[in-house]
């Protein structure tokens, strides 16, 4: 107990530990990574034997978290927003099965795409799965929501989706913590088959239950201490805030609110409170981070007469993060760009580190592919995506994790030669392995480069699930060991590397090249740690 200066992510992690967590399951992804890292570094978590190893991907993470919940213990599952696409099969069906021990699923969304391929708003997933959602407006609320959220999950019998965005995850504020609770003992459901076996006949019953539960979720939202109606004297406008937008509105109104404000941080959207605001005010301004989820709900297709302002009518920018300045402009205040970037912050394009093995891999690959004008290189997600930029300009695509192998396969099926895939070691075990099996099964003419730096570098150097086992994994999947070629990406080895690349491009079948050299960042960190 006490007051701490926590990142939003740290507040979530500490709250989970304090609430009697038994396991966190996650795959790294900005801005969610710090939650799991905090738990990994917590002496209390170690003492309490809280599971905290990284999972191979978000789907395996969520399934393991559901398994721990099945066994009656409290579990937390963390991912960045696009991770929920990977875990969506489990996510949608966990809403059907419900849970046993409390389960919180954290989605850390990244509007403005600071380090992501898109800016999807995962409140859409919460609505899609029809489960309750929490979206804190401050670090303290993030703590409180997680601390009490496991009980809410157990009371309702469903997982809770907790949504934060980059600024909430990565900014600090004072947080008051609560007493630490006991972990729950293992207690599997008496007859879990009724809910955890989603055979059609049983699943139909579960779906009816989920539909019936909507009313209960709504009542919870109406009575939630997180959803608050603040009255204000000037009813020409009513303001709805969701999540962190409440924080931004408060910053713009240091002397209190002139207009009535409805703060929503628990979903489903509390209908009675919403009606109260709409009935009381002439026009409505919706401030939300991400998609116009609530705004769209309000407008509907046939809601004539109600004037709603927000992202849909251009009052706020349709894409990108919400900012305190944007909120000020929407309120008609004079804004002096408090949050403009100071000039000393120079914009720099990202680049591969000097001394990075991916550089030497690309150099050799580019030199060989210059001999094959029809070559296409399908890239993937990780540090090596920077190979798209000068000086290498080495890849032709980057869509989602694992897509390099499968896209190269499809292109090879269409006649592209050479069809090359470049994938990192962590991305390969995240979602490349199944694509490799497709290639093996059809003996696709493909050259796959697994650029192995023995870590998950992009997100800060977390353990990579296949370190030390990539060759045996590929052989196990069925790649001919004669065409699994390991090399050390260093300048002095260029000629040998180029010869191997050439040979394997010419081989008509599945080849896997593994340039392996430890990430320069993790190596430097290890060396520093050894010196201490
Ligand atoms: C579905 C999904 N989950 C997580 C991420 C975040 N992320 C981007 S790249 C990456 C892994 C990179 O590791 P690796 O493939 O080994 O390449 P490296 O960065 O080490 O070169 C992760 C976790 C993401 N973009 N998408």
Coordinates of C-alpha atoms and ligand atoms in Angstrom, one line a residue:
X1 CA 0.0 0.0 0.0
X2 CA 1.1 3.5 -0.6
X3 CA 1.5 6.2 -3.3
X4 CA 3.6 5.4 -6.3
X5 CA 4.6 7.2 -9.5
X6 CA 3.4 4.6 -12.1
X7 CA 3.2 4.4 -15.8
X8 CA -0.3 3.3 -16.8
X9 CA 1.1 -0.1 -17.7
X10 CA 2.8 -0.4 -14.3
X11 CA -0.4 0.6 -12.5
X12 CA -2.2 -2.2 -14.3
X13 CA 0.6 -4.7 -13.4
X14 CA 0.8 -3.7 -9.7
X15 CA -3.0 -3.8 -9.4
X16 CA -3.1 -7.3 -10.9
X17 CA -0.4 -8.5 -8.4
X18 CA -2.3 -6.8 -5.6
X19 CA -5.6 -8.4 -6.7
X20 CA -4.2 -11.9 -6.3
X21 CA -3.1 -12.6 -9.8
X22 CA -1.8 -16.1 -10.5
X23 CA -0.6 -15.7 -14.1
X24 CA 0.1 -13.1 -16.8
X25 CA 0.2 -14.4 -20.4
X26 CA 1.4 -12.1 -23.1
X27 CA 3.3 -11.6 -26.3
X28 CA 5.3 -8.3 -26.4
X29 CA 3.9 -5.4 -28.4
X30 CA 4.1 -1.6 -27.9
X31 CA 2.4 -0.1 -25.8
X32 CA 1.6 -3.2 -23.7
X33 CA 5.0 -4.7 -23.1
X34 CA 5.8 -3.0 -19.8
X35 CA 2.9 -4.7 -18.0
X36 CA 4.4 -8.1 -18.3
X37 CA 8.0 -6.8 -17.8
X38 CA 6.9 -5.2 -14.5
X39 CA 5.5 -8.5 -13.3
X40 CA 8.6 -10.3 -14.4
X41 CA 10.8 -7.9 -12.4
X42 CA 8.5 -7.9 -9.3
X43 CA 10.0 -9.7 -6.2
X44 CA 6.5 -10.2 -4.9
X45 CA 5.4 -11.8 -8.1
X46 CA 8.4 -14.2 -7.9
X47 CA 7.6 -15.0 -4.3
X48 CA 3.9 -15.7 -5.2
X49 CA 5.0 -17.8 -8.2
X50 CA 3.0 -15.8 -10.6
X51 CA 3.4 -17.2 -14.1
X52 CA 5.1 -14.5 -16.2
X53 CA 7.0 -16.1 -19.1
X54 CA 6.3 -14.7 -22.6
X55 CA 4.0 -16.8 -24.8
X56 CA 4.7 -17.6 -28.5
X57 CA 1.9 -15.4 -29.7
X58 CA -1.2 -13.6 -28.5
X59 CA -3.5 -16.6 -29.3
X60 CA -1.4 -19.0 -27.2
X61 CA -1.3 -16.4 -24.5
X62 CA -5.0 -15.9 -24.3
X63 CA -5.7 -19.7 -24.4
X64 CA -3.3 -20.2 -21.5
X65 CA -4.9 -17.4 -19.6
X66 CA -8.3 -19.0 -20.2
X67 CA -6.9 -22.3 -19.0
X68 CA -5.7 -20.7 -15.8
X69 CA -9.1 -19.1 -15.3
X70 CA -10.7 -22.5 -16.0
X71 CA -8.7 -23.8 -13.0
X72 CA -10.2 -21.1 -10.9
X73 CA -7.3 -18.7 -10.7
X74 CA -7.0 -15.1 -11.7
X75 CA -5.3 -14.4 -15.0
X76 CA -4.2 -11.4 -17.0
X77 CA -3.6 -11.5 -20.8
X78 CA -1.8 -8.6 -22.4
X79 CA -1.2 -7.5 -26.0
X80 CA -1.1 -4.6 -28.3
X81 CA -4.2 -3.9 -30.4
X82 CA -3.2 -5.9 -33.4
X83 CA -2.4 -8.8 -31.2
X84 CA -6.2 -9.2 -30.6
X85 CA -6.6 -10.0 -34.3
X86 CA -4.2 -13.0 -33.7
X87 CA -6.1 -14.0 -30.5
X88 CA -9.6 -13.2 -31.9
X89 CA -10.6 -16.8 -32.3
X90 CA -10.1 -17.5 -28.6
X91 CA -11.4 -14.0 -27.6
X92 CA -14.7 -14.4 -29.3
X93 CA -15.2 -17.9 -28.0
X94 CA -14.1 -17.0 -24.4
X95 CA -17.1 -14.6 -24.5
X96 CA -19.2 -17.6 -25.3
X97 CA -17.7 -20.0 -22.7
X98 CA -17.3 -17.4 -20.0
X99 CA -14.7 -17.8 -17.3
X100 CA -14.2 -19.4 -13.9
X101 CA -11.3 -17.4 -12.1
X102 CA -11.4 -13.7 -13.0
X103 CA -9.8 -12.9 -16.3
X104 CA -8.8 -9.5 -17.7
X105 CA -7.7 -9.0 -21.3
X106 CA -5.6 -5.9 -21.8
X107 CA -5.6 -4.4 -25.2
X108 CA -3.2 -1.5 -25.6
X109 CA -4.2 0.5 -28.7
X110 CA -1.9 2.7 -30.6
X111 CA -3.8 5.6 -32.3
X112 CA -1.5 7.7 -34.5
X113 CA 0.4 4.4 -35.1
X114 CA 3.6 5.3 -33.1
X115 CA 4.7 1.8 -33.6
X116 CA 2.0 -0.1 -35.4
X117 CA 0.6 -1.1 -38.8
X118 CA -2.8 0.4 -38.1
X119 CA -4.8 2.2 -35.4
X120 CA -7.7 -0.1 -34.9
X121 CA -9.9 0.7 -31.9
X122 CA -10.5 -2.6 -30.0
X123 CA -13.6 -1.3 -28.3
X124 CA -15.1 -2.6 -31.6
X125 CA -13.9 -6.1 -30.5
X126 CA -15.5 -5.6 -27.1
X127 CA -18.8 -4.8 -28.7
X128 CA -18.3 -7.6 -31.2
X129 CA -17.8 -10.2 -28.4
X130 CA -20.5 -8.5 -26.3
X131 CA -18.5 -8.4 -23.1
X132 CA -18.0 -5.6 -20.6
X133 CA -15.2 -3.2 -21.2
X134 CA -13.2 -0.8 -19.0
X135 CA -11.3 2.2 -20.4
X136 CA -9.5 4.2 -17.7
X137 CA -9.2 7.9 -17.8
X138 CA -6.2 8.1 -15.5
X139 CA -3.5 5.8 -14.1
X140 CA -5.3 5.7 -10.7
X141 CA -8.4 4.5 -12.5
X142 CA -6.4 1.9 -14.4
X143 CA -5.2 0.6 -11.0
X144 CA -8.6 0.6 -9.5
X145 CA -10.2 -1.0 -12.5
X146 CA -7.8 -3.9 -12.5
X147 CA -7.8 -4.3 -8.7
X148 CA -11.6 -4.6 -8.7
X149 CA -11.9 -5.9 -12.2
X150 CA -11.1 -9.6 -11.4
X151 CA -14.1 -9.6 -8.9
X152 CA -16.3 -8.0 -11.5
X153 CA -15.2 -10.7 -14.0
X154 CA -16.0 -13.4 -11.5
X155 CA -19.3 -11.8 -10.5
X156 CA -20.5 -11.5 -14.1
X157 CA -18.9 -14.8 -15.3
X158 CA -17.2 -13.2 -18.3
X159 CA -13.7 -11.9 -19.2
X160 CA -13.3 -8.2 -19.1
X161 CA -11.7 -6.3 -21.9
X162 CA -9.5 -3.5 -20.5
X163 CA -8.6 -0.9 -23.2
X164 CA -5.8 1.7 -22.8
X165 CA -4.1 3.8 -25.5
X166 CA -0.5 4.8 -25.9
X167 CA -0.5 7.9 -23.7
X168 CA -2.3 6.1 -20.8
X169 CA 0.1 3.2 -21.0
X170 CA 3.3 5.3 -21.3
X171 CA 2.7 8.3 -19.1
X172 CA 3.2 8.5 -15.3
X173 CA 1.0 9.7 -12.5
X174 CA 0.7 9.2 -8.8
X175 CA -1.3 6.1 -7.9
X176 CA -2.6 5.0 -4.5
X177 CA -2.4 1.2 -4.1
X178 CA -4.6 -1.1 -2.1
X179 CA -3.9 -4.0 0.3
X180 CA -2.6 -7.2 -1.4
X181 CA -5.2 -10.0 -1.7
X182 CA -4.6 -13.7 -1.4
X183 CA -4.3 -15.7 -4.6
X184 CA -7.3 -18.0 -5.3
X185 CA -6.9 -21.7 -4.7
X186 CA -7.3 -24.0 -7.7
X187 CA -11.0 -24.8 -8.2
X188 CA -12.0 -26.2 -11.5
X189 CA -15.7 -25.8 -12.4
X190 CA -18.0 -28.6 -11.0
X191 CA -19.3 -29.3 -14.5
X192 CA -17.3 -27.1 -16.8
X193 CA -18.4 -29.1 -19.8
X194 CA -21.7 -27.1 -19.9
X195 CA -19.8 -23.9 -20.7
X196 CA -16.4 -24.9 -21.8
X197 CA -17.4 -27.3 -24.5
X198 CA -18.7 -25.2 -27.4
X199 CA -20.3 -27.9 -29.4
X200 CA -23.2 -26.4 -31.4
X201 CA -26.0 -27.6 -29.0
X202 CA -24.2 -26.3 -26.0
X203 CA -22.9 -23.2 -27.7
X204 CA -26.4 -22.2 -28.7
X205 CA -27.4 -22.2 -25.0
X206 CA -24.3 -20.2 -24.1
X207 CA -25.1 -17.6 -26.8
X208 CA -28.6 -17.2 -25.3
X209 CA -26.9 -16.7 -21.9
X210 CA -24.6 -14.1 -23.3
X211 CA -27.5 -12.3 -24.9
X212 CA -29.4 -12.4 -21.6
X213 CA -26.3 -11.1 -19.8
X214 CA -26.4 -7.9 -21.8
X215 CA -29.0 -6.5 -19.5
X216 CA -26.9 -7.2 -16.5
X217 CA -23.8 -5.6 -18.1
X218 CA -25.9 -2.6 -18.8
X219 CA -27.1 -2.3 -15.2
X220 CA -23.5 -2.7 -14.1
X221 CA -22.6 0.2 -16.4
X222 CA -25.4 2.4 -15.2
X223 CA -24.4 1.8 -11.5
X224 CA -20.7 1.9 -12.1
X225 CA -18.7 4.4 -10.1
X226 CA -16.6 5.0 -13.2
X227 CA -19.4 6.3 -15.3
X228 CA -20.2 9.8 -13.9
X229 CA -22.7 12.5 -14.9
X230 CA -21.5 16.0 -14.0
X231 CA -24.1 18.7 -14.3
X232 CA -23.2 22.1 -15.7
X233 CA -25.1 25.4 -16.1
X234 CA -24.7 25.9 -19.9
X235 CA -27.0 23.3 -21.6
X236 CA -26.3 24.5 -25.1
X237 CA -23.8 21.7 -25.3
X238 CA -23.4 18.3 -23.5
X239 CA -20.0 16.6 -23.6
X240 CA -19.4 12.9 -23.6
X241 CA -15.9 11.7 -22.8
X242 CA -14.6 8.1 -23.0
X243 CA -11.3 6.9 -21.5
X244 CA -8.4 9.4 -21.5
X245 CA -10.5 12.1 -23.2
X246 CA -11.9 12.9 -19.7
X247 CA -8.4 13.7 -18.7
X248 CA -7.9 16.0 -21.7
X249 CA -11.2 17.7 -21.1
X250 CA -10.3 18.4 -17.4
X251 CA -7.0 19.9 -18.5
X252 CA -8.9 22.4 -20.7
X253 CA -11.4 23.3 -17.9
X254 CA -9.2 24.2 -14.9
X255 CA -12.2 26.0 -13.2
X256 CA -14.7 23.2 -13.6
X257 CA -17.1 22.2 -16.3
X258 CA -19.4 24.9 -17.8
X259 CA -21.4 22.2 -19.7
X260 CA -22.9 18.9 -18.5
X261 CA -20.4 16.1 -18.9
X262 CA -20.9 12.4 -19.1
X263 CA -17.7 10.5 -18.3
X264 CA -17.8 7.0 -19.7
X265 CA -15.1 4.5 -18.7
X266 CA -17.2 1.4 -18.4
X267 CA -19.1 -0.2 -21.2
X268 CA -21.6 -1.0 -22.5
X269 CA -22.4 2.7 -22.8
X270 CA -24.8 3.5 -19.9
X271 CA -28.1 4.3 -21.8
X272 CA -30.0 6.0 -19.0
X273 CA -27.2 8.4 -18.3
X274 CA -26.8 9.0 -21.9
X275 CA -30.5 9.8 -22.4
X276 CA -30.3 12.2 -19.5
X277 CA -27.5 14.1 -21.2
X278 CA -29.2 14.1 -24.6
X279 CA -32.5 15.2 -23.1
X280 CA -30.9 18.0 -21.1
X281 CA -28.7 19.5 -23.9
X282 CA -29.2 21.1 -27.3
X283 CA -26.1 19.6 -28.9
X284 CA -23.6 16.9 -28.1
X285 CA -19.8 16.8 -28.4
X286 CA -18.2 13.4 -28.2
X287 CA -14.6 13.2 -27.2
X288 CA -13.1 9.7 -27.6
X289 CA -9.7 8.3 -28.4
X290 CA -9.8 6.1 -31.5
X291 CA -12.7 5.4 -33.7
X292 CA -16.0 7.3 -33.3
X293 CA -17.5 4.3 -31.5
X294 CA -19.8 6.1 -29.1
X295 CA -20.5 8.9 -31.6
X296 CA -21.6 6.4 -34.2
X297 CA -23.8 4.7 -31.6
X298 CA -25.4 8.0 -30.8
X299 CA -26.0 9.1 -34.4
X300 CA -27.4 5.8 -35.6
X301 CA -28.8 5.9 -39.1
X302 CA -32.1 7.5 -38.4
X303 CA -31.3 9.9 -35.5
X304 CA -32.6 13.0 -37.1
X305 CA -32.6 16.2 -35.2
X306 CA -29.9 15.3 -32.7
X307 CA -26.8 17.4 -33.3
X308 CA -23.7 15.4 -32.5
X309 CA -20.2 16.7 -33.0
X310 CA -17.1 14.7 -33.0
X311 CA -14.9 12.8 -35.4
X312 CA -17.6 12.2 -37.9
X313 CA -18.5 15.8 -38.6
X314 CA -14.9 17.1 -38.6
X315 CA -15.1 18.8 -35.2
X316 CA -12.2 16.5 -34.3
X317 CA -9.7 14.9 -36.7
X318 CA -11.0 11.6 -38.0
X319 CA -7.7 9.8 -37.5
X320 CA -4.8 10.0 -35.1
X321 CA -4.6 10.5 -31.3
X322 CA -6.9 12.7 -29.4
X323 CA -4.8 15.5 -27.7
X324 CA -5.6 18.1 -25.1
X325 CA -5.1 20.8 -27.9
X326 CA -7.6 19.1 -30.2
X327 CA -10.1 19.0 -27.3
X328 CA -9.5 22.7 -26.7
X329 CA -10.2 23.5 -30.3
X330 CA -13.4 21.4 -30.3
X331 CA -14.5 23.4 -27.2
X332 CA -13.9 26.6 -29.1
X333 CA -11.1 27.7 -26.8
X334 CA -8.1 29.7 -27.9
X335 CA -5.2 27.2 -28.1
X336 CA -1.6 28.2 -28.0
X337 CA -0.2 24.8 -28.9
X338 CA 1.0 23.8 -25.4
X339 CA 1.8 20.4 -26.6
X340 CA 3.7 21.3 -29.8
X341 CA 7.0 19.5 -30.1
X342 CA 9.9 21.6 -28.8
X343 CA 12.3 22.5 -31.6
X344 CA 15.1 20.6 -29.8
X345 CA 13.3 17.4 -30.6
X346 CA 14.6 16.6 -34.0
X347 CA 12.7 14.2 -36.3
X348 CA 14.9 11.3 -37.3
X349 CA 13.9 8.5 -39.6
X350 CA 14.3 5.1 -37.9
X351 CA 17.3 3.0 -39.0
X352 CA 18.8 -0.3 -38.3
X353 CA 21.5 0.0 -35.6
X354 CA 25.1 0.1 -36.7
X355 CA 26.5 -3.4 -36.1
X356 CA 23.1 -5.1 -36.6
X357 CA 23.2 -8.5 -38.3
X358 CA 20.1 -7.7 -40.3
X359 CA 22.2 -5.1 -42.2
X360 CA 24.7 -7.7 -43.3
X361 CA 22.0 -10.1 -44.2
X362 CA 20.3 -7.4 -46.4
X363 CA 23.6 -6.4 -48.0
X364 CA 24.3 -9.9 -49.1
X365 CA 20.7 -10.6 -50.2
X366 CA 20.5 -7.4 -52.2
X367 CA 23.7 -8.2 -54.0
X368 CA 22.5 -11.6 -55.0
X369 CA 19.0 -10.5 -55.9
X370 CA 20.5 -7.8 -58.2
X371 CA 21.1 -10.8 -60.5
X372 CA 17.4 -11.7 -60.5
X373 CA 15.4 -8.7 -61.8
X374 CA 12.0 -10.5 -61.2
X375 CA 12.7 -11.2 -57.5
X376 CA 10.2 -10.2 -54.9
X377 CA 11.0 -10.0 -51.2
X378 CA 8.1 -10.4 -48.8
X379 CA 9.0 -8.8 -45.5
X380 CA 7.6 -9.2 -42.0
X381 CA 7.4 -7.3 -38.8
X382 CA 10.4 -6.5 -36.6
X383 CA 13.6 -4.5 -36.7
X384 CA 14.3 -5.9 -40.1
X385 CA 11.2 -4.1 -41.5
X386 CA 13.5 -1.1 -41.6
X387 CA 15.1 -2.9 -44.6
X388 CA 12.3 -1.3 -46.5
X389 CA 14.0 2.1 -46.1
X390 CA 17.2 3.4 -47.7
X391 CA 19.9 2.4 -48.1
X392 CA 18.6 -1.1 -48.5
X393 CA 15.1 -0.8 -49.9
X394 CA 15.2 -4.6 -49.7
X395 CA 11.5 -5.6 -49.1
X396 CA 8.3 -5.3 -51.2
X397 CA 5.7 -6.0 -48.5
X398 CA 5.0 -5.9 -44.7
X399 CA 1.4 -6.6 -43.7
X400 CA 1.1 -8.6 -40.5
X401 CA 3.2 -10.9 -38.4
X402 CA 3.9 -14.1 -40.3
X403 CA 2.7 -12.9 -43.6
X404 CA 6.1 -12.9 -45.3
X405 CA 6.2 -16.7 -45.7
X406 CA 2.6 -17.1 -46.8
X407 CA 2.6 -14.1 -49.1
X408 CA 5.8 -15.3 -50.7
X409 CA 4.1 -18.7 -51.1
X410 CA 1.1 -17.2 -52.8
X411 CA 3.3 -15.2 -55.1
X412 CA 5.4 -18.3 -55.9
X413 CA 2.2 -20.2 -56.7
X414 CA 1.4 -17.3 -59.1
X415 CA 4.7 -17.7 -60.8
X416 CA 7.0 -15.2 -59.1
X417 CA 10.6 -16.3 -59.0
X418 CA 12.6 -15.9 -56.9
X419 CA 9.9 -15.6 -54.1
X420 CA 11.9 -14.7 -51.0
X421 CA 10.6 -14.2 -47.5
X422 CA 12.4 -12.3 -44.7
X423 CA 11.2 -13.0 -41.2
X424 CA 12.7 -12.5 -37.7
X425 CA 13.2 -15.4 -35.3
X426 CA 10.4 -14.3 -32.9
X427 CA 8.0 -13.6 -35.7
X428 CA 8.7 -17.0 -37.2
X429 CA 7.7 -18.8 -34.0
X430 CA 4.8 -16.3 -33.5
X431 CA 3.1 -17.1 -36.7
X432 CA 5.5 -18.1 -39.4
X433 CA 5.7 -21.8 -38.6
X434 CA 2.3 -22.8 -39.9
X435 CA 2.9 -21.0 -43.2
X436 CA 6.2 -22.9 -43.5
X437 CA 4.2 -26.2 -43.1
X438 CA 1.9 -25.1 -46.0
X439 CA 5.1 -24.6 -48.1
X440 CA 6.5 -28.0 -47.1
X441 CA 3.2 -29.7 -47.9
X442 CA 3.2 -28.3 -51.4
X443 CA 7.0 -28.2 -51.9
X444 CA 6.7 -24.6 -52.8
X445 CA 9.6 -23.0 -54.6
X446 CA 10.5 -20.5 -52.0
X447 CA 13.5 -19.1 -50.2
X448 CA 12.9 -18.2 -46.5
X449 CA 15.4 -16.1 -44.6
X450 CA 14.9 -16.3 -40.8
X451 CA 17.1 -13.4 -39.7
X452 CA 18.0 -14.7 -36.2
X453 CA 19.2 -12.2 -33.7
X454 CA 18.2 -14.5 -30.9
X455 CA 15.8 -12.0 -29.3
X456 CA 12.6 -10.0 -29.9
X457 CA 14.6 -6.8 -30.6
X458 CA 11.9 -4.5 -31.9
X459 CA 10.0 -4.5 -28.6
X460 CA 13.1 -4.2 -26.3
X461 CA 14.8 -7.6 -26.3
X462 CA 12.4 -10.1 -24.8
X463 CA 13.2 -13.8 -25.0
X464 CA 12.4 -15.3 -28.4
X465 CA 10.5 -18.6 -28.2
X466 CA 12.7 -20.5 -30.7
X467 CA 16.2 -19.5 -29.6
X468 CA 18.6 -22.4 -30.1
X469 CA 16.0 -24.5 -31.8
X470 CA 15.2 -22.9 -35.2
X471 CA 16.9 -25.6 -37.3
X472 CA 15.2 -28.5 -35.5
X473 CA 11.9 -26.7 -35.6
X474 CA 12.2 -26.3 -39.4
X475 CA 13.4 -29.9 -39.8
X476 CA 10.5 -31.0 -37.6
X477 CA 8.1 -29.2 -39.9
X478 CA 9.5 -31.1 -42.8
X479 CA 12.2 -28.9 -44.4
X480 CA 14.9 -31.1 -45.9
X481 CA 17.9 -30.5 -43.5
X482 CA 20.2 -30.1 -46.6
X483 CA 18.3 -26.9 -47.3
X484 CA 18.4 -25.4 -43.9
X485 CA 21.6 -23.3 -44.1
X486 CA 23.0 -21.4 -41.2
X487 CA 25.4 -18.5 -41.7
X488 CA 27.0 -15.7 -39.7
X489 CA 26.1 -12.3 -41.2
X490 CA 29.4 -10.5 -41.1
X491 CA 31.2 -8.6 -43.9
X492 CA 34.0 -11.1 -43.9
X493 CA 31.5 -13.8 -44.8
X494 CA 29.8 -12.0 -47.7
X495 CA 31.1 -14.2 -50.5
X496 CA 30.2 -17.4 -48.7
X497 CA 26.8 -16.0 -47.8
X498 CA 26.1 -14.9 -51.3
X499 CA 27.1 -18.4 -52.6
X500 CA 24.6 -20.0 -50.2
X501 CA 21.8 -17.6 -51.1
X502 CA 22.4 -18.3 -54.8
X503 CA 22.4 -22.0 -54.4
X504 CA 19.2 -22.0 -52.4
X505 CA 17.4 -19.7 -54.8
X506 CA 18.3 -22.1 -57.5
X507 CA 17.0 -25.1 -55.5
X508 CA 13.4 -25.8 -56.7
X509 CA 11.7 -26.3 -53.3
X510 CA 11.6 -25.0 -49.8
X511 CA 14.9 -23.5 -48.5
X512 CA 15.5 -21.9 -45.1
X513 CA 18.5 -19.6 -44.6
X514 CA 19.3 -18.7 -41.1
X515 CA 21.7 -15.8 -40.8
X516 CA 22.4 -15.8 -37.0
X517 CA 24.2 -13.1 -35.0
X518 CA 23.1 -11.8 -31.6
X519 CA 21.3 -8.4 -31.5
X520 CA 23.9 -5.7 -30.9
X521 CA 21.7 -4.1 -28.3
X522 CA 21.2 -7.2 -26.2
X523 CA 24.9 -8.1 -26.6
X524 CA 25.9 -4.6 -25.3
X525 CA 23.4 -4.8 -22.4
X526 CA 24.8 -8.2 -21.4
X527 CA 28.4 -7.0 -21.6
X528 CA 27.5 -4.0 -19.4
X529 CA 25.8 -6.2 -16.9
X530 CA 28.8 -8.6 -16.7
X531 CA 31.1 -5.7 -16.0
X532 CA 29.1 -4.7 -12.9
Ligands
LIG1 C1 0.3 -9.2 -33.8 C2 1.4 -8.4 -33.3 N1 2.0 -8.7 -32.1 C3 3.0 -8.0 -31.7 C4 3.6 -7.0 -32.5 C5 4.8 -6.1 -31.9 N2 6.0 -6.6 -32.6 C6 6.4 -6.1 -33.7 S1 7.7 -6.9 -34.3 C7 7.8 -8.0 -33.1 C8 8.8 -9.1 -33.0 C9 10.0 -8.8 -33.6 O1 10.9 -9.9 -33.2 P1 11.7 -10.6 -34.4 O2 10.8 -11.2 -35.4 O3 12.6 -11.6 -33.7 O4 12.6 -9.5 -35.1 P2 13.6 -8.4 -34.4 O5 12.9 -7.2 -34.0 O6 14.3 -9.1 -33.3 O7 14.5 -8.1 -35.6 C10 6.8 -7.7 -32.2 C11 6.6 -8.4 -31.0 C12 3.0 -6.7 -33.7 N3 3.4 -5.7 -34.5 N4 1.9 -7.4 -34.1

